Short mmCIF file of C-alpha atoms in Angstrom, two decimals:
data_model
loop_
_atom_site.label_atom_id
_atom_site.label_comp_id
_atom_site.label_asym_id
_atom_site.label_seq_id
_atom_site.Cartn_x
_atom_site.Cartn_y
_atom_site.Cartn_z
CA UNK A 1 -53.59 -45.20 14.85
CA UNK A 2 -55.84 -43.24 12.47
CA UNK A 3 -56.43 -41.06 15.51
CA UNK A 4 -52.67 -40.47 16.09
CA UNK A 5 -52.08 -39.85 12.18
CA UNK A 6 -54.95 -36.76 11.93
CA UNK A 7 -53.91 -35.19 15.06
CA UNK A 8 -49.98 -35.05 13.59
CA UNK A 9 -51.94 -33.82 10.02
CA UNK A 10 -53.84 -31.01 11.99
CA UNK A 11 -50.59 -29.60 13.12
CA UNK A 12 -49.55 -28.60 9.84
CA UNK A 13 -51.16 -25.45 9.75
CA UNK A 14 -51.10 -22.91 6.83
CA UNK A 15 -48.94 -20.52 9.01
CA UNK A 16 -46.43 -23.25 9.41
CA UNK A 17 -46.17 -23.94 5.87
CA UNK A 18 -45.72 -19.74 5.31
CA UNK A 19 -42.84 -19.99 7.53
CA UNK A 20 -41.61 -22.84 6.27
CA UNK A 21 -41.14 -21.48 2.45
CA UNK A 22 -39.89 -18.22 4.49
CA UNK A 23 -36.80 -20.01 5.81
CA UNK A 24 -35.96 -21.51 2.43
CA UNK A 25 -36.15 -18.45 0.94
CA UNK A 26 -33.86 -16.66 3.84
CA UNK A 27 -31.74 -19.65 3.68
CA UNK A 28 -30.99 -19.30 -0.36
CA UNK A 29 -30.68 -15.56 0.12
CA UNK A 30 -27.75 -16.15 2.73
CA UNK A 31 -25.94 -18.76 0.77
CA UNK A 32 -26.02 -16.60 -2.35
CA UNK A 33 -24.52 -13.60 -0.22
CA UNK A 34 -22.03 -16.07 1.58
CA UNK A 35 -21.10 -16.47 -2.25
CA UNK A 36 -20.71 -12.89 -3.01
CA UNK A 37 -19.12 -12.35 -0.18
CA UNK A 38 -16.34 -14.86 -0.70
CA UNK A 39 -16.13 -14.03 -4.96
CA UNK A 40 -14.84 -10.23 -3.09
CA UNK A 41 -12.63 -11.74 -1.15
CA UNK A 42 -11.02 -13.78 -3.85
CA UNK A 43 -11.02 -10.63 -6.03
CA UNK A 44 -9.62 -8.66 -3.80
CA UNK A 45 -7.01 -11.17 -2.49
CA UNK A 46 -5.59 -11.89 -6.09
CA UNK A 47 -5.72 -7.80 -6.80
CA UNK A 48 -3.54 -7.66 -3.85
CA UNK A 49 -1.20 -10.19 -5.36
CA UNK A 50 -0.65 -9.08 -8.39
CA UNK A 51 -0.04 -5.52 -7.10
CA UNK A 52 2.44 -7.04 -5.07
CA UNK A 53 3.79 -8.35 -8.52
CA UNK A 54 4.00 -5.26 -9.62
CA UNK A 55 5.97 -3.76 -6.76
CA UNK A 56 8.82 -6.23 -6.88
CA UNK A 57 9.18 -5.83 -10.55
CA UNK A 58 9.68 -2.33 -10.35
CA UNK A 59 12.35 -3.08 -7.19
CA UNK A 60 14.08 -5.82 -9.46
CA UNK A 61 14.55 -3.23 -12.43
CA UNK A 62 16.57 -0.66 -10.52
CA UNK A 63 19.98 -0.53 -11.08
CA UNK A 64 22.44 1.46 -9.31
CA UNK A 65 25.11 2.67 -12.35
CA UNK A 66 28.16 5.40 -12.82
CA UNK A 67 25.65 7.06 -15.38
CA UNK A 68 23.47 8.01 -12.51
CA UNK A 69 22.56 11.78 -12.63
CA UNK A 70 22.72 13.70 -9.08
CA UNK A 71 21.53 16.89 -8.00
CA UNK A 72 21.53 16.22 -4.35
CA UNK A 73 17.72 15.87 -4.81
CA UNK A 74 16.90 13.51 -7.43
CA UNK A 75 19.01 10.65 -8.17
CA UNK A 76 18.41 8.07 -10.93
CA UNK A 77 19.83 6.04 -13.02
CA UNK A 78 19.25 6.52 -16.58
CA UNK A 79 18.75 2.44 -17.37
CA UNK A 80 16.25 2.18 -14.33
CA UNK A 81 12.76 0.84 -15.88
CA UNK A 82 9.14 1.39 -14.41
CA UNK A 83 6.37 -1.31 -14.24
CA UNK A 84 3.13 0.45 -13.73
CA UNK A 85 -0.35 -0.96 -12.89
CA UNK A 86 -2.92 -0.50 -15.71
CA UNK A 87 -5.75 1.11 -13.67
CA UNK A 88 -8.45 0.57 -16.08
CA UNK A 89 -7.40 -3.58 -16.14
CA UNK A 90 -6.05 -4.15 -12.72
CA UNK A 91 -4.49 -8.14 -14.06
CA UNK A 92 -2.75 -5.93 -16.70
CA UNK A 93 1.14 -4.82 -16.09
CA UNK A 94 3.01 -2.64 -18.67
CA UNK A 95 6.24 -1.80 -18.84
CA UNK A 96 7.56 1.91 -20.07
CA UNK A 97 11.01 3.04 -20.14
CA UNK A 98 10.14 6.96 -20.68
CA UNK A 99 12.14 9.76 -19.98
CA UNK A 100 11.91 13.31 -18.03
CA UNK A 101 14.14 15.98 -18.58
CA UNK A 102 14.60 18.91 -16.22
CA UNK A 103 17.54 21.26 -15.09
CA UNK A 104 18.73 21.34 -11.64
CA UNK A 105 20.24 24.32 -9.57
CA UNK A 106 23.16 24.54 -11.57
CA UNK A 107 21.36 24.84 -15.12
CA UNK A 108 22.72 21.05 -15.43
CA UNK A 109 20.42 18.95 -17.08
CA UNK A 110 18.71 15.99 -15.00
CA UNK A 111 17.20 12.74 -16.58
CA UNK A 112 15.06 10.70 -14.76
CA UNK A 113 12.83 7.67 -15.64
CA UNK A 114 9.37 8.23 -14.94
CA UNK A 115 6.27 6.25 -16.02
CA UNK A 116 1.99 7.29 -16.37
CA UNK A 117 -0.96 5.48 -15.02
CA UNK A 118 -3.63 5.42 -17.37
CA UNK A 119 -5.24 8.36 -15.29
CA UNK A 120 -2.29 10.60 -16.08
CA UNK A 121 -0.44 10.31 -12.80
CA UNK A 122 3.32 10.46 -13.57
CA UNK A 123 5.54 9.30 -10.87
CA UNK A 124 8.81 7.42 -10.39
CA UNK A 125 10.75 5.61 -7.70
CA UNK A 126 12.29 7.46 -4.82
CA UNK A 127 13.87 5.03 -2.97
CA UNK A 128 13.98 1.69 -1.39
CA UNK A 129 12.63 0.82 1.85
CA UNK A 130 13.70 -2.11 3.86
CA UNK A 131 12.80 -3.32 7.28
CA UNK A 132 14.21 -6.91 8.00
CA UNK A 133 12.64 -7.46 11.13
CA UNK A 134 8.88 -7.54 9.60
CA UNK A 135 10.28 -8.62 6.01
CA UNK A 136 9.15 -5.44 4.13
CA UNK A 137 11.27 -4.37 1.13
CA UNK A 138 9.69 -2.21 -1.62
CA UNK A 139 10.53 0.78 -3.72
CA UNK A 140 8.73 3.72 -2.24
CA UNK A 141 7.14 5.96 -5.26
CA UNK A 142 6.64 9.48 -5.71
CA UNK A 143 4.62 11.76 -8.27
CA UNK A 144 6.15 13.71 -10.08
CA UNK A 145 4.11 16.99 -9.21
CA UNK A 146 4.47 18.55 -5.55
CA UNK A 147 0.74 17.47 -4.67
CA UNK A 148 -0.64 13.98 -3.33
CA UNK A 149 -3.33 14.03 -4.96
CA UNK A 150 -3.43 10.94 -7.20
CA UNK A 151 -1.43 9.38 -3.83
CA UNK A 152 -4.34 6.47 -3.06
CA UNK A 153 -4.18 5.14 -6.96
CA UNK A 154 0.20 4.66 -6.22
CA UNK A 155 -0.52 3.27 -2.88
CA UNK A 156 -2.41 0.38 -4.61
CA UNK A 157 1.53 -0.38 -6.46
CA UNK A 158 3.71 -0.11 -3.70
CA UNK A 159 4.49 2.18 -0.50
CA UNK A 160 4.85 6.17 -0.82
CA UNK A 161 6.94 9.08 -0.24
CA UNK A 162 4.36 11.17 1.76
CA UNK A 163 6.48 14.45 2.90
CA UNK A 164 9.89 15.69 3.49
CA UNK A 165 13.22 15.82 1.76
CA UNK A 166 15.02 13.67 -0.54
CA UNK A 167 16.10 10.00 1.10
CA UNK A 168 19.37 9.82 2.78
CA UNK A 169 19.08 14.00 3.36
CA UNK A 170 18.76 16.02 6.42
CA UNK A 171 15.21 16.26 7.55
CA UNK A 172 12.11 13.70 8.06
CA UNK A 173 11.59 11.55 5.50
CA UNK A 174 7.93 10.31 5.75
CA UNK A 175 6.71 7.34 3.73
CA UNK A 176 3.07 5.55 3.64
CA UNK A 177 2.15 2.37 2.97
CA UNK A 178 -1.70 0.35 2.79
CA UNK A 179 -2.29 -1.93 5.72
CA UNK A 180 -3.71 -5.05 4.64
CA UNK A 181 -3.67 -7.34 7.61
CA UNK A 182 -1.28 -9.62 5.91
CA UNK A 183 2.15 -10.14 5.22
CA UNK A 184 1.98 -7.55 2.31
CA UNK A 185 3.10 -4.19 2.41
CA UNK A 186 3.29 -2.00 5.69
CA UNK A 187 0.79 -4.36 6.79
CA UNK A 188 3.22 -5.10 10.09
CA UNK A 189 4.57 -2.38 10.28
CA UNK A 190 2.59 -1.97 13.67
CA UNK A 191 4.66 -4.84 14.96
CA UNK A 192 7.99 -2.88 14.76
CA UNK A 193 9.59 -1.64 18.22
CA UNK A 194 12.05 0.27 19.36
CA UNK A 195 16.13 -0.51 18.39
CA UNK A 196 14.38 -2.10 14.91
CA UNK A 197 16.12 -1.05 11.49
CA UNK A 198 14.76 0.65 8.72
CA UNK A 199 17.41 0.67 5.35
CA UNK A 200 16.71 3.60 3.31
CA UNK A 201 18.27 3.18 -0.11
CA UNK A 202 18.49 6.15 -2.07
CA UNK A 203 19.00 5.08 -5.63
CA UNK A 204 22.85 6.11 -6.08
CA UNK A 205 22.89 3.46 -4.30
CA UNK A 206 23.47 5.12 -0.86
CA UNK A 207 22.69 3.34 2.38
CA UNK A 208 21.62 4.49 5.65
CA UNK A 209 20.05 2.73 8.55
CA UNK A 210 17.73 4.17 10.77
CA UNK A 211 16.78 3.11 14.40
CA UNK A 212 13.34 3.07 15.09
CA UNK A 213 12.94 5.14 18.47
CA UNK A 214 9.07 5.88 18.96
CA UNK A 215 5.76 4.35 17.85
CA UNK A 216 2.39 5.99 18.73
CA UNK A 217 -1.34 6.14 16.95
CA UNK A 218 -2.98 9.53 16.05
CA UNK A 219 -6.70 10.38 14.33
CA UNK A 220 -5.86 10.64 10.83
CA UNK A 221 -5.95 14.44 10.26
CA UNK A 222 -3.02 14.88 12.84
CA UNK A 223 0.04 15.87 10.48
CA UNK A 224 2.45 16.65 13.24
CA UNK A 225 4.13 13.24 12.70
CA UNK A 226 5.58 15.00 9.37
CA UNK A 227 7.20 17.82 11.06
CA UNK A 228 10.34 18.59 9.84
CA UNK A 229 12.60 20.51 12.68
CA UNK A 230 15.03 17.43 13.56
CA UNK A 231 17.69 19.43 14.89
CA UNK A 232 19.47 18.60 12.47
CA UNK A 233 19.30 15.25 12.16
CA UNK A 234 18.18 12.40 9.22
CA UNK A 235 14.93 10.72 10.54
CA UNK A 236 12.49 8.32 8.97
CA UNK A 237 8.66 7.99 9.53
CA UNK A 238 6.22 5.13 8.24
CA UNK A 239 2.55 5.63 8.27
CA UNK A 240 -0.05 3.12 7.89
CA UNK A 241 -3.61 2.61 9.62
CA UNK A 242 -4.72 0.72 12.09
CA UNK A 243 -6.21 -2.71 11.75
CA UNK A 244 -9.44 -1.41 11.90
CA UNK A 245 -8.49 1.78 9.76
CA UNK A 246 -9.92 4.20 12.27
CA UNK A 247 -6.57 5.63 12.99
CA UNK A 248 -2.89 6.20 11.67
CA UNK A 249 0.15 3.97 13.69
CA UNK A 250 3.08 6.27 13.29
CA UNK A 251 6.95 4.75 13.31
CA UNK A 252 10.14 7.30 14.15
CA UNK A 253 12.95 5.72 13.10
CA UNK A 254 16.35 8.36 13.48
CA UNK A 255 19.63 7.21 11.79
CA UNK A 256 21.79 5.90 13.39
CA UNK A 257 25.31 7.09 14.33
#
């Protein structure tokens, strides 16, 4: 017996014990990153939620009213109301009610409810978007200036106008939206196929539907998806990335007749 117990004791070697400590220490390491790892995910999951929050308060506030102002190119209604994200609290929403002033073609003055980011981007809502087949309905906003510049901080809100003409008008319409592997979003988006509807609500209220008749992936620096010779026809594009964001999925959607 005493034999047995030494020879089990001489096993034990200093190197063993080394290694030993050396997997405790990798296996602490790895549950504290598993940790990390999952606090993200939880971050980013509830960011993503109350953006979300965000998006569907700004659709619930738009109203479609006789007071609406239109130029054939911007169309509001004066009692519309913007909820914008707080981008230096992400859990914070505020609520502004400011108005622009401009003059159209005519000399005729335009009002129209725009809102700022606490980065100074100004934008407003363009339209509405909605896609019954995947569940998608969001207000699609638009900065004020005639860059995209500040585009990525908006896309974190809601779905964009990207190029093109006014909704509803003659020309390609082209709006882009984050995919986020979910439900949110233009997230499925890359589920759409061919005879699917896409609403575009302009916000006099205006309704058009648009059939979707083409859906193809290009490397993101291809722009021809935005070209605007339509023969002279009302078309619709939606833009998103891939699910592994290497590439864009672009949707043609043409109204129908």
């Amino acid at each position: 017996m005493n034999q047995i117990l030494i020879a089990e004791k001489l096993y034990i070697t200093p190197e063993m014990r080394r290694k030993k400590r050396m997997y405790k220490i990798d296996f602490f390491i790895s549950v504290f990153l598993v940790c990390i790892l999952f606090s993200y995910y939880i971050y980013a999951e509830y960011d993503k939620n109350k953006n979300e929050q965000v998006s569907q308060e700004i659709l619930q506030s738009i109203t479609f009213e006789e007071n609406i102002v239109d130029d054939t190119t911007i169309k509001f209604s004066n009692a519309s109301q913007v909820v914008i994200l707080n981008t230096r609290d992400p859990f914070e929403v505020i609520v502004t009610e400011p108005v622009e002033e401009d003059v159209d073609r005519t000399g005729e003055l335009i009002k129209r409810n725009t809102s700022i980011t606490e980065s100074g981007v100004t934008y407003y809502t363009d339209c509405i978007v909605d896609i019954p087949s995947i569940g998608v309905h969001y207000p699609v906003l638009k900065e004020t200036s005639e860059t995209i510049d500040h585009i990525d901080e908006l896309l974190k809100i809601s779905p964009c106008y990207f190029w093109g003409p006014a909704p509803n008008e003659v020309g390609n319409y082209c709006i882009v939206g984050h995919n986020y592997r979910s439900a949110k979003f233009f997230s499925k988006v890359l589920n759409l196929e061919d005879g699917d509807i896409v609403k575009i609500t302009d916000l006099t209220g205006r309704v058009i539907e648009y059939e979707v008749y083409d859906k193809f992936v290009v490397s993101p620096d291809d722009l021809n998806c935005t070209s605007q010779l339509t023969n002279g026809l009302k078309e619709v594009t939606l833009i998103t990335c891939t699910n592994d964001s290497s590439q864009r999925v672009i949707v043609k959607a043409r109204e129908m007749n």
